Backbone as ProteinMPNN parsed JSONL, in Angstrom:
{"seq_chain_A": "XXXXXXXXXXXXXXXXXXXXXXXXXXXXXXXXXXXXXXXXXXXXXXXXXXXXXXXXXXXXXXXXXXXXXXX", "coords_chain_A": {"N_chain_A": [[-24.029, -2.758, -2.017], [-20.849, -2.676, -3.652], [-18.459, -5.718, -3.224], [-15.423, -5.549, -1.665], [-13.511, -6.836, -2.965], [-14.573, -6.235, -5.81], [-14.655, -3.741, -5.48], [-12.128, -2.894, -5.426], [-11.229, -3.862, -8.483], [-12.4, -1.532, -9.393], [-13.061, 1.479, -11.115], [-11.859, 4.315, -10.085], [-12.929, 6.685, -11.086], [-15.758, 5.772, -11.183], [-16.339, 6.302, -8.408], [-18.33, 8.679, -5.852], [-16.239, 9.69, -4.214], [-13.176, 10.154, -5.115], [-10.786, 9.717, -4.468], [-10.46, 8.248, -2.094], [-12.086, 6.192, -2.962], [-14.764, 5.747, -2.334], [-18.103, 5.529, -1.485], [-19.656, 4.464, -4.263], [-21.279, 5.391, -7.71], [-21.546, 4.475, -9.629], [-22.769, 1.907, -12.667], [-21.827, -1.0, -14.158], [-22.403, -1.528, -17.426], [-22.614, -3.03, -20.296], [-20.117, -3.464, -20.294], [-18.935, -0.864, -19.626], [-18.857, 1.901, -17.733], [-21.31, 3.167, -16.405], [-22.561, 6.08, -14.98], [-25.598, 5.656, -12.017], [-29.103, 6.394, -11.631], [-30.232, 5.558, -9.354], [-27.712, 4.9, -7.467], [-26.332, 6.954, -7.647], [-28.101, 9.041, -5.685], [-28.123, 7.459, -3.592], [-25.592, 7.35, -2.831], [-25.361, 9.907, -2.308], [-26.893, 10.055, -0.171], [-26.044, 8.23, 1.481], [-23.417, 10.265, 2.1], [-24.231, 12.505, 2.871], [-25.49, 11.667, 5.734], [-22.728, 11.016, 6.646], [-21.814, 13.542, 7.257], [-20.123, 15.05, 4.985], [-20.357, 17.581, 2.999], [-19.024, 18.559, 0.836], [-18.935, 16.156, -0.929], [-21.712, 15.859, -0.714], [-22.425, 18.175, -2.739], [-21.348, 17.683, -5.161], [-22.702, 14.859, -5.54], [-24.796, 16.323, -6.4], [-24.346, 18.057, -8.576], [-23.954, 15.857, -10.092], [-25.989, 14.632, -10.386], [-27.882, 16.628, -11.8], [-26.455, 17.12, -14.134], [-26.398, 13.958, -15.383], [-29.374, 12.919, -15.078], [-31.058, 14.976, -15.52], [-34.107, 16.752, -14.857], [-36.967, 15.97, -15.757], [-39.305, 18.658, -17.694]], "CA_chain_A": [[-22.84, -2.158, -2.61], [-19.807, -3.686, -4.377], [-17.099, -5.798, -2.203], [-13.997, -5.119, -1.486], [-12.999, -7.245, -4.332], [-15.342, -5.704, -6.953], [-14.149, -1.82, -5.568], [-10.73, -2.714, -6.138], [-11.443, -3.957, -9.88], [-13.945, -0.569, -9.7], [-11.996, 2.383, -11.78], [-11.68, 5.588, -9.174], [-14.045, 7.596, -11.798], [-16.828, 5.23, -10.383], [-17.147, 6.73, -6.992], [-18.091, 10.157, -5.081], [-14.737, 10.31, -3.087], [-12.307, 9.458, -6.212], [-9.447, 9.577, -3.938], [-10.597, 6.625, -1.391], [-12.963, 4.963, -3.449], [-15.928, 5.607, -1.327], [-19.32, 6.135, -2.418], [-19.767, 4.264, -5.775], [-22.247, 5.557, -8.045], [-21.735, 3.778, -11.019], [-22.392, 0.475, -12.53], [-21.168, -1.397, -15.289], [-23.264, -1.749, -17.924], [-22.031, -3.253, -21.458], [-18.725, -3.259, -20.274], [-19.163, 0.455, -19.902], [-19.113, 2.641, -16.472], [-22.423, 4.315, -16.482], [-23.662, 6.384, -13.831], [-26.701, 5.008, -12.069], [-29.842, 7.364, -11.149], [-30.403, 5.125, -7.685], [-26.45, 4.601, -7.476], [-25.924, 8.269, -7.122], [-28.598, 9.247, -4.616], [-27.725, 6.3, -2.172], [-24.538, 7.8, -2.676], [-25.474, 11.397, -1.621], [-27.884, 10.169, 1.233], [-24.824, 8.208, 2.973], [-22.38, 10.945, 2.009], [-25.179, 13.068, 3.609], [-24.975, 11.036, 6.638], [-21.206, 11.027, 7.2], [-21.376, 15.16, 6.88], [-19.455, 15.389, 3.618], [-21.172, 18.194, 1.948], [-18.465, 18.632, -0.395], [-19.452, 14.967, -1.811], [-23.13, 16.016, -1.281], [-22.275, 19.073, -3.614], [-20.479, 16.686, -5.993], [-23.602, 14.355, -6.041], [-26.058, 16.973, -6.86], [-23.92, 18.484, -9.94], [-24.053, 15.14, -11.234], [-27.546, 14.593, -10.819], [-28.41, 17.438, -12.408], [-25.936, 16.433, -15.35], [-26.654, 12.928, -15.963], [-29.935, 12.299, -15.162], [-31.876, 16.085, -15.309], [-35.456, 16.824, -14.305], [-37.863, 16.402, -16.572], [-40.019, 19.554, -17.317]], "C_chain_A": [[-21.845, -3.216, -3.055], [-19.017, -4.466, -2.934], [-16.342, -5.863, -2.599], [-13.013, -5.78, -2.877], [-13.33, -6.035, -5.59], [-14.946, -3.994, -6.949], [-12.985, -1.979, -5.809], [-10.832, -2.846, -7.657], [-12.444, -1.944, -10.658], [-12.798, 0.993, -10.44], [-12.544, 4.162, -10.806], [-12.675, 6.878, -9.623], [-15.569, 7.09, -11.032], [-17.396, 5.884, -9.032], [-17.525, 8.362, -6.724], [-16.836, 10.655, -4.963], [-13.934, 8.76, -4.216], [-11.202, 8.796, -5.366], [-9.793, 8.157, -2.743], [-11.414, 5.979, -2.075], [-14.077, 4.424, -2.874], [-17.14, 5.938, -2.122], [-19.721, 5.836, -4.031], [-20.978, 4.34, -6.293], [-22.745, 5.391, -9.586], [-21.905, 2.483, -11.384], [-22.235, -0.261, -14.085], [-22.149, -2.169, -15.86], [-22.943, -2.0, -19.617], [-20.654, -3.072, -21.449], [-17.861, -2.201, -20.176], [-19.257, 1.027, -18.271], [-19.951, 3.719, -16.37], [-22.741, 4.418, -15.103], [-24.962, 6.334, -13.116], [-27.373, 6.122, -11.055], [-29.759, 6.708, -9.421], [-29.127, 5.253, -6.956], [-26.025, 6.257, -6.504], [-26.74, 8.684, -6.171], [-28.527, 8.09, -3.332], [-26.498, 6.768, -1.858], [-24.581, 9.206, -1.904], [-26.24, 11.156, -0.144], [-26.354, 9.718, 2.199], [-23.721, 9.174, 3.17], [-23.183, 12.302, 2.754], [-24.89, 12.807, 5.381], [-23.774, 11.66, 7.902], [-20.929, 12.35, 7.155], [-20.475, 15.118, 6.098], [-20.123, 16.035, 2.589], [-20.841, 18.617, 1.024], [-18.898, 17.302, -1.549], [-20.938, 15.272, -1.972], [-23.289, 16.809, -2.71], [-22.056, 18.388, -5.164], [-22.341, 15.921, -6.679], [-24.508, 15.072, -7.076], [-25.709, 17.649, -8.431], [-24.13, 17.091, -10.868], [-25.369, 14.509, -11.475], [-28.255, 14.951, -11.608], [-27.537, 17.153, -14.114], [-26.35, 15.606, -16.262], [-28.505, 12.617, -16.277], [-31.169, 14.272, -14.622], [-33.026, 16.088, -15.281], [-36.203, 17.12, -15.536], [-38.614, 17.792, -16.678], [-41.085, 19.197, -17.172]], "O_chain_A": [[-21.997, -4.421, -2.856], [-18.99, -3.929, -1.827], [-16.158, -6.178, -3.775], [-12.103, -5.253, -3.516], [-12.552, -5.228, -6.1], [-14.918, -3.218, -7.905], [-12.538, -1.108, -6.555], [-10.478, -1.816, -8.23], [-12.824, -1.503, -11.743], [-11.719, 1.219, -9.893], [-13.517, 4.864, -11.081], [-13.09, 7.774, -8.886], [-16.329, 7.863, -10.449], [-18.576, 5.959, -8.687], [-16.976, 9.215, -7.421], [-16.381, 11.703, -5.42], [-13.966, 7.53, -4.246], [-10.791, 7.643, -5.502], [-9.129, 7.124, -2.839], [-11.491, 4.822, -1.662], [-14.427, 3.246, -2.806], [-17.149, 6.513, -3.21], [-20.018, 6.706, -4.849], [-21.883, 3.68, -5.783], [-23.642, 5.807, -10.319], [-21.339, 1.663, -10.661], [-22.721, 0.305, -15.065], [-22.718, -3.125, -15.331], [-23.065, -0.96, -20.265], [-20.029, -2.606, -22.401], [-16.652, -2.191, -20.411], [-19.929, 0.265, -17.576], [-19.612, 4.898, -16.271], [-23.046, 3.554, -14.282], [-25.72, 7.141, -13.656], [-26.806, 6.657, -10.102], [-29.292, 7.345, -8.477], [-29.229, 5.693, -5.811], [-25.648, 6.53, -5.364], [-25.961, 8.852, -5.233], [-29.025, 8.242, -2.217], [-26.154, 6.684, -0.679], [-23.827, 9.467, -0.966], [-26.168, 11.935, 0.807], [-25.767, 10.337, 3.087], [-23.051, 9.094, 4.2], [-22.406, 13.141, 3.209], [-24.25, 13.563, 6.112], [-23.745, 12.214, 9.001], [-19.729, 12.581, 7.002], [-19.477, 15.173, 6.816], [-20.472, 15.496, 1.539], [-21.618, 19.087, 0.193], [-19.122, 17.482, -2.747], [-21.495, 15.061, -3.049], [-23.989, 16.394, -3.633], [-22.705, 18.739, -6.15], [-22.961, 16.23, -7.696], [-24.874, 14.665, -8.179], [-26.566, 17.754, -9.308], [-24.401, 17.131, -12.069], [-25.751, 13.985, -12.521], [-29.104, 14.281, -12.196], [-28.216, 17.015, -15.131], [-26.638, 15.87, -17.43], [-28.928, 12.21, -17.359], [-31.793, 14.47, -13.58], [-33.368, 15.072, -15.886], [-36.151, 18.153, -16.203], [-38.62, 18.304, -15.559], [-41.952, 19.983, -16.789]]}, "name": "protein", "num_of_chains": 1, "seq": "XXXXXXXXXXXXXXXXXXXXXXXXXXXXXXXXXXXXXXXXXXXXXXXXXXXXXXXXXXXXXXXXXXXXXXX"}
């Protein structure tokens, strides 16, 4: 994961939990804040974890968003 440096520079859209800046599931890519397929499920497993099934909830909408299931 990022450090503490790199999450402060990290823009609050980047993470799960906007409001602390936990759980980042994006990564900067052309100077650009794209959401990353591995990014976000590492994100839901520890947000899993820590019982936060509102962030699990969170993850899974954007799973299904960004990066949807092939048929």
């Amino acid at each position: 994961g990022p450090s503490d440096k790199e999450r402060k520079n990290m823009p609050a859209s980047a993470f799960l939990d906007t409001k602390n800046k936990k759980y980042p599931y994006k990564t900067k890519q052309n100077g650009e804040w794209k959401p990353s397929r591995s990014g976000l499920i590492a994100a839901k497993s520890r947000a899993a974890q820590q019982h936060k099934p509102s962030l699990v909830a969170k993850a899974d909408r954007l799973l299904s968003r960004y990066f949807p299931k092939k048929k």
